[in-house]
RNA sequence: UGACCCAUGGUGUAAUUGGUAACACACCGGUUUUUGGUACCGACAUUCAAGGUUCGAGUCCUUGUGGGUCAACCA
């Protein structure tokens, strides 16, 4: 008797399972991730990667990485390398070598010739404007180009001349001959080849004509034997053309399926607008920790696994969506809670003197590194007469004393992993700012061997003054003040920039174990949040990025 | 005066394919806690509308309504 509950499938998984059941392509599953190497990958790509590679993985198939590099003027190998790095970092492996649409240029050219020979493509001498003119509008049918009825021989000759570089850019195009009155604009004799005397990042100057997306993508899928070509909803209108090309060329029948792209609140994914953030100096670079790029999130400290579980939780469907960024942050915190070692760092330090603690004495205390993971062991930490605590962990006169679990005059608190101390007096400067707090400690209240019987109001993190390490901490907030900054008509996303998205703290005090930290290492700063060592760090100065702050009910109540 | 896609709590995704709305996040309340973290418990929707088919509809049909996409020699 099977009691297993049937796992619910998204609509793509259902299609794939149906196909496997029908033994389509002998049950083979081959997907592909087809980025254009003209920009950096962002959170939206992460979703596509998880779907493309994830489906393949789930059904024992494989996923090709294919660069859709059919427009030499915008593409570059720099992006190729960055994209590969991001995919690997997310934890996916593509099938064999990376593929390139440009590898198929000879084959694609032959496909075009075949179409001409079948009387299904023609060379059009019209200008871009004229072509647009005759194309009609979504509500008005288009009409035939005067060049539509050229003979096969003439088309063949002209197309070859196009290839040979006999014409300047824009002089002529090759168009598929379909139906100028089709309700789907893409079927109104789409341009499939254009002249561009440009150097391609891979094929150099071998070609001066380049196929359009619609004449390259589907055929590339077909050449590679892709079984399920998954893309976002905006390509749904391309599907009839995708199928038309495959049918007319009589090649392997790859199938395209569309799913909704993922939108995340307070993030933008338009390459153009992302670029603007960099060029306008809103952020420092493509991998600025505030950027929704994969490289930005990596630098911010988001674990790749968190991104994957996030995409997983978001699911796959066909409706427009706006995912609450708090789900992403939840996934990040959930992952980090299990994996990040705990350390203590005081961000806004105020000095505490323990008046009854022996002068000059240092104790080595042992602290657990991660209560969620025993295998992470423990470390020792120096304790002494003078320590730093967080400024807001002391209140001279707490507003609601019963609810305040921190230090104050005549209040007892436990120093994490150390002793219980009691607030006594404090010193203020001329501005009323507290500069020093005097406490006494209970010698028999040592953590783990507490026989004092003293009740502590709460637990504070701390750092020993003589052993403290100065570090810089960079706190980030969302880049925009509006959840959908690019969805307001007549307004630019830059109108919603959060000018307080970066807060630099240059004099935080960290426990000495952090001296051993390496770039990229992630930690939980107890009671504060999760942080990682930034790439800007040097041996002289460790710089931490705040990946995400801890959930804080107390801050919320206030 | 078009074609195509979509419609389930604040958000996102489910619902054994026609059998009486589930899970996660967020929010609110509580328990535990040497992190105001974690963990745990509780509260939170009769599925866009109106008809129809049916013993029975979130699932099927019809008509509306609302949202999205399409007029680059970009992908």
mmCIF file of C-alpha atoms in Angstrom, chain A residues 89-464:
data_model
loop_
_atom_site.group_PDB
_atom_site.id
_atom_site.type_symbol
_atom_site.label_atom_id
_atom_site.label_comp_id
_atom_site.label_asym_id
_atom_site.label_seq_id
_atom_site.Cartn_x
_atom_site.Cartn_y
_atom_site.Cartn_z
ATOM 1 C CA UNK A 89 28.016 30.084 -8.409
ATOM 2 C CA UNK A 90 24.320 29.285 -8.296
ATOM 3 C CA UNK A 91 25.412 25.671 -8.355
ATOM 4 C CA UNK A 92 24.429 24.542 -11.823
ATOM 5 C CA UNK A 93 26.454 22.760 -14.484
ATOM 6 C CA UNK A 94 25.611 23.004 -18.114
ATOM 7 C CA UNK A 95 25.696 20.157 -20.537
ATOM 8 C CA UNK A 96 29.175 19.846 -22.080
ATOM 9 C CA UNK A 97 30.743 22.942 -23.539
ATOM 10 C CA UNK A 98 28.937 26.239 -23.631
ATOM 11 C CA UNK A 99 27.139 26.663 -26.938
ATOM 12 C CA UNK A 100 26.815 29.766 -29.052
ATOM 13 C CA UNK A 101 24.185 30.648 -31.618
ATOM 14 C CA UNK A 102 27.093 32.083 -33.579
ATOM 15 C CA UNK A 103 28.458 28.561 -33.968
ATOM 16 C CA UNK A 104 25.460 27.891 -36.165
ATOM 17 C CA UNK A 105 25.848 30.854 -38.510
ATOM 18 C CA UNK A 106 26.792 28.628 -41.494
ATOM 19 C CA UNK A 107 23.898 26.301 -40.790
ATOM 20 C CA UNK A 108 21.512 29.201 -40.270
ATOM 21 C CA UNK A 109 22.621 30.675 -43.580
ATOM 22 C CA UNK A 110 21.854 27.385 -45.268
ATOM 23 C CA UNK A 111 18.425 27.363 -43.614
ATOM 24 C CA UNK A 112 17.758 30.794 -45.063
ATOM 25 C CA UNK A 113 18.753 29.612 -48.527
ATOM 26 C CA UNK A 114 16.423 26.665 -48.151
ATOM 27 C CA UNK A 115 13.572 28.977 -47.259
ATOM 28 C CA UNK A 116 14.293 31.108 -50.329
ATOM 29 C CA UNK A 117 14.353 28.020 -52.503
ATOM 30 C CA UNK A 118 10.984 27.005 -51.149
ATOM 31 C CA UNK A 119 9.681 30.424 -52.068
ATOM 32 C CA UNK A 120 9.238 31.251 -48.401
ATOM 33 C CA UNK A 121 11.702 34.098 -48.044
ATOM 34 C CA UNK A 122 12.614 37.170 -50.057
ATOM 35 C CA UNK A 123 15.058 40.007 -50.086
ATOM 36 C CA UNK A 124 13.414 43.326 -49.358
ATOM 37 C CA UNK A 125 15.063 46.567 -50.474
ATOM 38 C CA UNK A 126 12.731 48.714 -48.421
ATOM 39 C CA UNK A 127 14.023 50.924 -45.659
ATOM 40 C CA UNK A 128 13.267 50.149 -42.043
ATOM 41 C CA UNK A 129 10.689 52.934 -42.090
ATOM 42 C CA UNK A 130 8.954 51.577 -45.175
ATOM 43 C CA UNK A 131 8.836 48.116 -43.713
ATOM 44 C CA UNK A 132 7.352 49.455 -40.507
ATOM 45 C CA UNK A 133 4.852 51.430 -42.546
ATOM 46 C CA UNK A 134 3.562 48.403 -44.415
ATOM 47 C CA UNK A 135 3.501 46.273 -41.321
ATOM 48 C CA UNK A 136 0.237 47.781 -40.105
ATOM 49 C CA UNK A 137 -0.660 47.916 -36.438
ATOM 50 C CA UNK A 138 -2.071 45.367 -34.037
ATOM 51 C CA UNK A 139 -5.543 46.395 -35.132
ATOM 52 C CA UNK A 140 -4.841 47.061 -38.807
ATOM 53 C CA UNK A 141 -3.505 44.424 -41.167
ATOM 54 C CA UNK A 142 -0.319 45.083 -43.068
ATOM 55 C CA UNK A 143 0.197 44.970 -46.792
ATOM 56 C CA UNK A 144 2.682 43.349 -49.098
ATOM 57 C CA UNK A 145 6.066 44.807 -49.843
ATOM 58 C CA UNK A 146 6.691 45.672 -53.510
ATOM 59 C CA UNK A 147 9.663 43.292 -53.372
ATOM 60 C CA UNK A 148 7.644 40.371 -52.100
ATOM 61 C CA UNK A 149 7.228 38.646 -55.436
ATOM 62 C CA UNK A 150 10.856 38.517 -56.514
ATOM 63 C CA UNK A 151 11.915 35.320 -58.195
ATOM 64 C CA UNK A 152 13.714 32.624 -56.293
ATOM 65 C CA UNK A 153 16.768 33.103 -58.468
ATOM 66 C CA UNK A 154 16.909 36.821 -57.848
ATOM 67 C CA UNK A 155 16.434 36.330 -54.099
ATOM 68 C CA UNK A 156 19.200 33.755 -54.020
ATOM 69 C CA UNK A 157 21.537 36.076 -55.854
ATOM 70 C CA UNK A 158 20.741 39.099 -53.711
ATOM 71 C CA UNK A 159 21.003 37.166 -50.461
ATOM 72 C CA UNK A 160 24.416 35.912 -51.468
ATOM 73 C CA UNK A 161 25.462 39.437 -52.285
ATOM 74 C CA UNK A 162 24.241 40.502 -48.864
ATOM 75 C CA UNK A 163 26.452 37.862 -47.357
ATOM 76 C CA UNK A 164 29.388 38.908 -49.527
ATOM 77 C CA UNK A 165 29.226 42.433 -48.232
ATOM 78 C CA UNK A 166 28.067 44.040 -51.449
ATOM 79 C CA UNK A 167 25.548 46.241 -49.640
ATOM 80 C CA UNK A 168 25.813 48.692 -46.763
ATOM 81 C CA UNK A 169 24.074 48.260 -43.424
ATOM 82 C CA UNK A 170 20.330 48.592 -43.704
ATOM 83 C CA UNK A 171 20.224 48.460 -47.493
ATOM 84 C CA UNK A 172 18.387 45.176 -47.653
ATOM 85 C CA UNK A 173 16.961 42.503 -45.381
ATOM 86 C CA UNK A 174 15.822 38.951 -45.834
ATOM 87 C CA UNK A 175 12.218 38.398 -44.836
ATOM 88 C CA UNK A 176 10.177 35.282 -44.326
ATOM 89 C CA UNK A 177 7.139 35.213 -46.621
ATOM 90 C CA UNK A 178 4.214 34.394 -44.386
ATOM 91 C CA UNK A 179 1.138 36.605 -44.155
ATOM 92 C CA UNK A 180 1.021 40.380 -44.012
ATOM 93 C CA UNK A 181 -2.538 40.277 -42.707
ATOM 94 C CA UNK A 182 -1.889 37.874 -39.855
ATOM 95 C CA UNK A 183 -3.357 39.072 -36.535
ATOM 96 C CA UNK A 184 -0.022 38.169 -34.975
ATOM 97 C CA UNK A 185 2.359 40.929 -36.022
ATOM 98 C CA UNK A 186 5.307 38.584 -35.870
ATOM 99 C CA UNK A 187 3.871 36.561 -38.714
ATOM 100 C CA UNK A 188 3.732 39.600 -41.019
ATOM 101 C CA UNK A 189 6.807 38.697 -43.019
ATOM 102 C CA UNK A 190 9.316 39.034 -40.184
ATOM 103 C CA UNK A 191 12.846 40.169 -40.962
ATOM 104 C CA UNK A 192 15.106 37.166 -40.488
ATOM 105 C CA UNK A 193 18.491 38.466 -41.659
ATOM 106 C CA UNK A 194 19.965 41.932 -41.585
ATOM 107 C CA UNK A 195 23.223 43.478 -42.745
ATOM 108 C CA UNK A 196 25.627 44.590 -40.023
ATOM 109 C CA UNK A 197 29.217 45.273 -40.907
ATOM 110 C CA UNK A 198 30.295 44.709 -37.338
ATOM 111 C CA UNK A 199 32.942 42.600 -35.670
ATOM 112 C CA UNK A 200 31.452 39.736 -33.724
ATOM 113 C CA UNK A 201 33.033 38.733 -30.428
ATOM 114 C CA UNK A 202 33.472 35.170 -31.660
ATOM 115 C CA UNK A 203 33.227 35.096 -35.435
ATOM 116 C CA UNK A 204 35.132 38.317 -35.974
ATOM 117 C CA UNK A 205 34.552 39.662 -39.473
ATOM 118 C CA UNK A 206 33.487 36.373 -41.020
ATOM 119 C CA UNK A 207 29.963 37.638 -41.429
ATOM 120 C CA UNK A 208 28.336 40.908 -42.295
ATOM 121 C CA UNK A 209 24.817 39.531 -42.155
ATOM 122 C CA UNK A 210 23.345 38.264 -38.913
ATOM 123 C CA UNK A 211 20.159 36.301 -38.232
ATOM 124 C CA UNK A 212 17.445 37.834 -36.111
ATOM 125 C CA UNK A 213 16.376 36.228 -32.837
ATOM 126 C CA UNK A 214 13.411 34.512 -34.454
ATOM 127 C CA UNK A 215 15.572 32.907 -37.083
ATOM 128 C CA UNK A 216 18.301 31.878 -34.684
ATOM 129 C CA UNK A 217 16.739 30.832 -31.432
ATOM 130 C CA UNK A 218 14.347 28.112 -32.507
ATOM 131 C CA UNK A 219 16.753 26.685 -35.035
ATOM 132 C CA UNK A 220 19.517 26.623 -32.447
ATOM 133 C CA UNK A 221 17.176 24.733 -30.141
ATOM 134 C CA UNK A 222 16.422 22.347 -32.955
ATOM 135 C CA UNK A 223 20.062 21.831 -33.924
ATOM 136 C CA UNK A 224 20.881 20.981 -30.319
ATOM 137 C CA UNK A 225 17.890 18.691 -30.002
ATOM 138 C CA UNK A 226 16.333 20.731 -27.219
ATOM 139 C CA UNK A 227 13.100 19.013 -26.176
ATOM 140 C CA UNK A 228 11.608 21.707 -23.980
ATOM 141 C CA UNK A 229 12.485 25.288 -24.708
ATOM 142 C CA UNK A 230 11.330 27.283 -21.688
ATOM 143 C CA UNK A 231 11.049 31.031 -21.842
ATOM 144 C CA UNK A 232 9.111 33.916 -20.405
ATOM 145 C CA UNK A 233 5.599 34.988 -21.313
ATOM 146 C CA UNK A 234 6.581 37.839 -23.610
ATOM 147 C CA UNK A 235 7.729 35.270 -26.146
ATOM 148 C CA UNK A 236 4.345 33.681 -26.428
ATOM 149 C CA UNK A 237 3.661 35.571 -29.654
ATOM 150 C CA UNK A 238 6.858 34.178 -31.083
ATOM 151 C CA UNK A 239 5.750 30.599 -30.719
ATOM 152 C CA UNK A 240 3.824 30.419 -34.012
ATOM 153 C CA UNK A 241 6.900 31.726 -35.806
ATOM 154 C CA UNK A 242 9.141 29.371 -33.844
ATOM 155 C CA UNK A 243 6.990 26.488 -35.001
ATOM 156 C CA UNK A 244 6.669 27.817 -38.548
ATOM 157 C CA UNK A 245 10.449 27.878 -39.032
ATOM 158 C CA UNK A 246 10.872 24.384 -37.676
ATOM 159 C CA UNK A 247 8.093 23.047 -39.863
ATOM 160 C CA UNK A 248 9.203 24.729 -43.062
ATOM 161 C CA UNK A 249 12.805 23.729 -42.490
ATOM 162 C CA UNK A 250 11.706 20.217 -41.551
ATOM 163 C CA UNK A 251 14.075 20.007 -38.634
ATOM 164 C CA UNK A 252 13.930 18.585 -35.101
ATOM 165 C CA UNK A 253 10.692 19.723 -33.463
ATOM 166 C CA UNK A 254 11.732 21.516 -30.304
ATOM 167 C CA UNK A 255 8.768 22.878 -28.377
ATOM 168 C CA UNK A 256 8.562 26.231 -26.700
ATOM 169 C CA UNK A 257 6.693 26.760 -23.413
ATOM 170 C CA UNK A 258 6.262 30.075 -21.668
ATOM 171 C CA UNK A 259 6.049 30.885 -17.978
ATOM 172 C CA UNK A 260 5.751 34.169 -16.118
ATOM 173 C CA UNK A 261 8.935 35.956 -15.248
ATOM 174 C CA UNK A 262 9.487 36.745 -11.609
ATOM 175 C CA UNK A 263 9.178 40.290 -10.326
ATOM 176 C CA UNK A 264 10.403 41.145 -6.849
ATOM 177 C CA UNK A 265 9.207 44.158 -4.917
ATOM 178 C CA UNK A 266 11.674 47.035 -4.603
ATOM 179 C CA UNK A 267 13.820 45.541 -7.347
ATOM 180 C CA UNK A 268 14.133 46.291 -11.032
ATOM 181 C CA UNK A 269 15.388 43.950 -13.728
ATOM 182 C CA UNK A 270 15.505 46.106 -16.821
ATOM 183 C CA UNK A 271 19.036 45.946 -18.189
ATOM 184 C CA UNK A 272 18.747 49.523 -19.390
ATOM 185 C CA UNK A 273 17.695 50.856 -16.000
ATOM 186 C CA UNK A 274 20.208 48.739 -14.155
ATOM 187 C CA UNK A 275 22.914 50.174 -16.361
ATOM 188 C CA UNK A 276 21.652 53.650 -15.567
ATOM 189 C CA UNK A 277 22.092 53.031 -11.839
ATOM 190 C CA UNK A 278 25.733 52.318 -12.526
ATOM 191 C CA UNK A 279 26.403 55.123 -15.010
ATOM 192 C CA UNK A 280 24.589 57.732 -12.938
ATOM 193 C CA UNK A 281 26.582 56.730 -9.900
ATOM 194 C CA UNK A 282 23.581 55.712 -7.815
ATOM 195 C CA UNK A 283 25.530 52.548 -7.056
ATOM 196 C CA UNK A 284 29.237 51.957 -7.382
ATOM 197 C CA UNK A 285 29.215 49.021 -9.771
ATOM 198 C CA UNK A 286 27.281 46.107 -11.234
ATOM 199 C CA UNK A 287 28.169 44.091 -8.160
ATOM 200 C CA UNK A 288 27.243 46.793 -5.683
ATOM 201 C CA UNK A 289 25.619 44.850 -2.817
ATOM 202 C CA UNK A 290 22.399 46.785 -3.341
ATOM 203 C CA UNK A 291 22.058 45.671 -6.947
ATOM 204 C CA UNK A 292 19.571 42.912 -7.846
ATOM 205 C CA UNK A 293 22.271 41.362 -10.013
ATOM 206 C CA UNK A 294 23.521 37.918 -9.164
ATOM 207 C CA UNK A 295 26.988 39.358 -8.673
ATOM 208 C CA UNK A 296 25.547 42.032 -6.377
ATOM 209 C CA UNK A 297 23.683 39.510 -4.290
ATOM 210 C CA UNK A 298 26.766 37.319 -4.128
ATOM 211 C CA UNK A 299 28.803 40.211 -2.817
ATOM 212 C CA UNK A 300 26.013 41.118 -0.414
ATOM 213 C CA UNK A 301 26.384 37.656 1.110
ATOM 214 C CA UNK A 302 23.258 35.910 -0.136
ATOM 215 C CA UNK A 303 24.049 32.187 -0.193
ATOM 216 C CA UNK A 304 23.381 30.581 -3.594
ATOM 217 C CA UNK A 305 21.232 27.965 -1.914
ATOM 218 C CA UNK A 306 18.987 30.713 -0.558
ATOM 219 C CA UNK A 307 18.416 32.041 -4.039
ATOM 220 C CA UNK A 308 17.534 28.578 -5.236
ATOM 221 C CA UNK A 309 15.075 27.836 -2.467
ATOM 222 C CA UNK A 310 13.594 31.267 -3.078
ATOM 223 C CA UNK A 311 12.984 30.533 -6.753
ATOM 224 C CA UNK A 312 11.612 27.193 -5.709
ATOM 225 C CA UNK A 313 9.132 28.685 -3.276
ATOM 226 C CA UNK A 314 8.026 31.257 -5.803
ATOM 227 C CA UNK A 315 6.903 28.505 -8.121
ATOM 228 C CA UNK A 316 6.172 28.480 -11.826
ATOM 229 C CA UNK A 317 2.935 29.702 -13.366
ATOM 230 C CA UNK A 318 1.605 31.986 -16.057
ATOM 231 C CA UNK A 319 0.275 34.964 -14.212
ATOM 232 C CA UNK A 320 1.877 38.291 -13.600
ATOM 233 C CA UNK A 321 3.359 38.383 -10.140
ATOM 234 C CA UNK A 322 5.136 40.576 -7.661
ATOM 235 C CA UNK A 323 6.990 38.594 -5.065
ATOM 236 C CA UNK A 324 7.366 40.235 -1.696
ATOM 237 C CA UNK A 325 11.054 40.842 -1.087
ATOM 238 C CA UNK A 326 10.532 39.585 2.466
ATOM 239 C CA UNK A 327 10.290 36.066 1.054
ATOM 240 C CA UNK A 328 13.770 36.434 -0.407
ATOM 241 C CA UNK A 329 15.052 37.760 2.892
ATOM 242 C CA UNK A 330 13.385 34.921 4.722
ATOM 243 C CA UNK A 331 15.169 32.389 2.511
ATOM 244 C CA UNK A 332 18.478 34.144 3.091
ATOM 245 C CA UNK A 333 18.023 34.237 6.868
ATOM 246 C CA UNK A 334 16.793 30.673 6.975
ATOM 247 C CA UNK A 335 19.877 29.439 5.138
ATOM 248 C CA UNK A 336 22.277 31.603 7.099
ATOM 249 C CA UNK A 337 20.723 30.603 10.411
ATOM 250 C CA UNK A 338 21.698 27.020 9.663
ATOM 251 C CA UNK A 339 25.135 27.748 8.274
ATOM 252 C CA UNK A 340 26.619 31.006 9.537
ATOM 253 C CA UNK A 341 28.831 30.895 12.635
ATOM 254 C CA UNK A 342 27.844 33.314 15.371
ATOM 255 C CA UNK A 343 30.239 36.026 16.450
ATOM 256 C CA UNK A 344 29.910 39.210 18.450
ATOM 257 C CA UNK A 345 30.402 42.659 17.022
ATOM 258 C CA UNK A 346 29.304 45.925 18.552
ATOM 259 C CA UNK A 347 28.169 48.362 15.906
ATOM 260 C CA UNK A 348 27.557 51.424 18.057
ATOM 261 C CA UNK A 349 29.913 50.917 20.979
ATOM 262 C CA UNK A 350 29.740 52.376 24.445
ATOM 263 C CA UNK A 351 32.270 51.386 27.084
ATOM 264 C CA UNK A 352 31.326 49.435 30.181
ATOM 265 C CA UNK A 353 33.670 49.206 33.168
ATOM 266 C CA UNK A 354 33.129 46.299 35.528
ATOM 267 C CA UNK A 355 34.265 47.908 38.726
ATOM 268 C CA UNK A 356 34.642 44.783 40.828
ATOM 269 C CA UNK A 357 36.490 42.793 38.159
ATOM 270 C CA UNK A 358 40.243 42.449 38.808
ATOM 271 C CA UNK A 359 42.354 45.019 36.993
ATOM 272 C CA UNK A 360 44.470 43.530 34.194
ATOM 273 C CA UNK A 361 42.804 40.138 34.278
ATOM 274 C CA UNK A 362 41.777 38.356 31.088
ATOM 275 C CA UNK A 363 39.664 35.234 30.928
ATOM 276 C CA UNK A 364 39.324 32.944 27.930
ATOM 277 C CA UNK A 365 35.681 32.018 27.585
ATOM 278 C CA UNK A 366 34.370 29.271 25.359
ATOM 279 C CA UNK A 367 31.427 29.977 23.096
ATOM 280 C CA UNK A 368 29.433 27.711 20.810
ATOM 281 C CA UNK A 369 29.836 28.737 17.176
ATOM 282 C CA UNK A 370 26.402 27.732 16.020
ATOM 283 C CA UNK A 371 23.629 26.352 18.213
ATOM 284 C CA UNK A 372 21.909 25.079 15.039
ATOM 285 C CA UNK A 373 24.928 23.047 13.974
ATOM 286 C CA UNK A 374 27.065 21.269 16.552
ATOM 287 C CA UNK A 375 29.662 20.341 13.955
ATOM 288 C CA UNK A 376 30.766 23.966 13.856
ATOM 289 C CA UNK A 377 32.306 23.522 17.308
ATOM 290 C CA UNK A 378 33.301 26.351 19.562
ATOM 291 C CA UNK A 379 35.863 29.108 19.969
ATOM 292 C CA UNK A 380 37.433 31.044 22.810
ATOM 293 C CA UNK A 381 36.885 34.684 23.484
ATOM 294 C CA UNK A 382 38.752 37.047 25.805
ATOM 295 C CA UNK A 383 36.842 38.746 28.604
ATOM 296 C CA UNK A 384 38.197 41.621 30.669
ATOM 297 C CA UNK A 385 37.332 44.484 33.000
ATOM 298 C CA UNK A 386 36.372 46.820 30.159
ATOM 299 C CA UNK A 387 33.966 45.839 27.428
ATOM 300 C CA UNK A 388 31.915 47.448 24.720
ATOM 301 C CA UNK A 389 28.195 46.984 24.475
ATOM 302 C CA UNK A 390 25.677 48.408 22.067
ATOM 303 C CA UNK A 391 24.692 51.970 22.936
ATOM 304 C CA UNK A 392 21.008 51.183 22.644
ATOM 305 C CA UNK A 393 21.393 48.225 25.004
ATOM 306 C CA UNK A 394 21.581 50.665 27.877
ATOM 307 C CA UNK A 395 18.758 52.928 28.940
ATOM 308 C CA UNK A 396 19.102 55.354 31.805
ATOM 309 C CA UNK A 397 15.370 55.362 32.306
ATOM 310 C CA UNK A 398 13.572 52.791 30.153
ATOM 311 C CA UNK A 399 10.077 53.883 29.039
ATOM 312 C CA UNK A 400 8.406 50.562 29.812
ATOM 313 C CA UNK A 401 10.744 48.896 32.321
ATOM 314 C CA UNK A 402 8.970 45.537 32.278
ATOM 315 C CA UNK A 403 9.361 45.230 28.533
ATOM 316 C CA UNK A 404 12.943 46.411 28.413
ATOM 317 C CA UNK A 405 15.230 43.370 28.512
ATOM 318 C CA UNK A 406 18.458 45.296 28.611
ATOM 319 C CA UNK A 407 20.851 47.164 30.834
ATOM 320 C CA UNK A 408 20.116 50.141 33.055
ATOM 321 C CA UNK A 409 20.812 51.322 36.582
ATOM 322 C CA UNK A 410 19.997 48.506 39.007
ATOM 323 C CA UNK A 411 19.189 46.148 36.170
ATOM 324 C CA UNK A 412 20.870 42.789 35.696
ATOM 325 C CA UNK A 413 21.741 41.408 32.302
ATOM 326 C CA UNK A 414 23.799 38.471 31.123
ATOM 327 C CA UNK A 415 26.737 39.109 28.884
ATOM 328 C CA UNK A 416 26.473 36.345 26.305
ATOM 329 C CA UNK A 417 28.732 33.471 27.267
ATOM 330 C CA UNK A 418 30.112 35.402 30.228
ATOM 331 C CA UNK A 419 28.786 36.869 33.472
ATOM 332 C CA UNK A 420 25.718 38.610 34.722
ATOM 333 C CA UNK A 421 26.395 42.264 35.358
ATOM 334 C CA UNK A 422 24.454 44.891 37.241
ATOM 335 C CA UNK A 423 24.140 48.492 36.109
ATOM 336 C CA UNK A 424 25.338 50.962 38.692
ATOM 337 C CA UNK A 425 26.273 54.419 37.454
ATOM 338 C CA UNK A 426 27.225 56.127 34.216
ATOM 339 C CA UNK A 427 29.141 59.123 32.967
ATOM 340 C CA UNK A 428 27.776 61.670 30.523
ATOM 341 C CA UNK A 429 29.625 64.231 28.497
ATOM 342 C CA UNK A 430 28.631 67.877 28.175
ATOM 343 C CA UNK A 431 26.086 66.957 25.479
ATOM 344 C CA UNK A 432 24.333 64.462 27.672
ATOM 345 C CA UNK A 433 25.779 61.546 25.780
ATOM 346 C CA UNK A 434 26.691 58.563 27.895
ATOM 347 C CA UNK A 435 30.378 57.849 27.536
ATOM 348 C CA UNK A 436 30.928 55.188 30.144
ATOM 349 C CA UNK A 437 28.805 52.816 32.158
ATOM 350 C CA UNK A 438 29.871 51.365 35.458
ATOM 351 C CA UNK A 439 28.687 47.936 36.458
ATOM 352 C CA UNK A 440 29.452 45.216 38.934
ATOM 353 C CA UNK A 441 29.513 41.557 38.064
ATOM 354 C CA UNK A 442 28.492 38.421 39.898
ATOM 355 C CA UNK A 443 31.631 36.256 40.021
ATOM 356 C CA UNK A 444 29.619 33.046 40.488
ATOM 357 C CA UNK A 445 27.355 33.699 37.507
ATOM 358 C CA UNK A 446 29.753 32.529 34.829
ATOM 359 C CA UNK A 447 28.027 31.071 31.841
ATOM 360 C CA UNK A 448 27.618 27.313 32.112
ATOM 361 C CA UNK A 449 28.545 27.244 35.794
ATOM 362 C CA UNK A 450 26.149 29.784 37.228
ATOM 363 C CA UNK A 451 25.427 29.216 40.909
ATOM 364 C CA UNK A 452 24.521 32.804 41.696
ATOM 365 C CA UNK A 453 20.790 32.427 41.499
ATOM 366 C CA UNK A 454 20.693 35.935 40.045
ATOM 367 C CA UNK A 455 18.016 36.609 37.446
ATOM 368 C CA UNK A 456 19.058 38.443 34.333
ATOM 369 C CA UNK A 457 16.655 40.643 32.451
ATOM 370 C CA UNK A 458 18.185 39.764 29.105
ATOM 371 C CA UNK A 459 21.298 38.795 27.210
ATOM 372 C CA UNK A 460 23.669 41.250 25.550
ATOM 373 C CA UNK A 461 26.473 40.807 23.069
ATOM 374 C CA UNK A 462 29.778 42.438 23.930
ATOM 375 C CA UNK A 463 33.425 42.781 22.956
ATOM 376 C CA UNK A 464 36.410 43.142 25.288
#
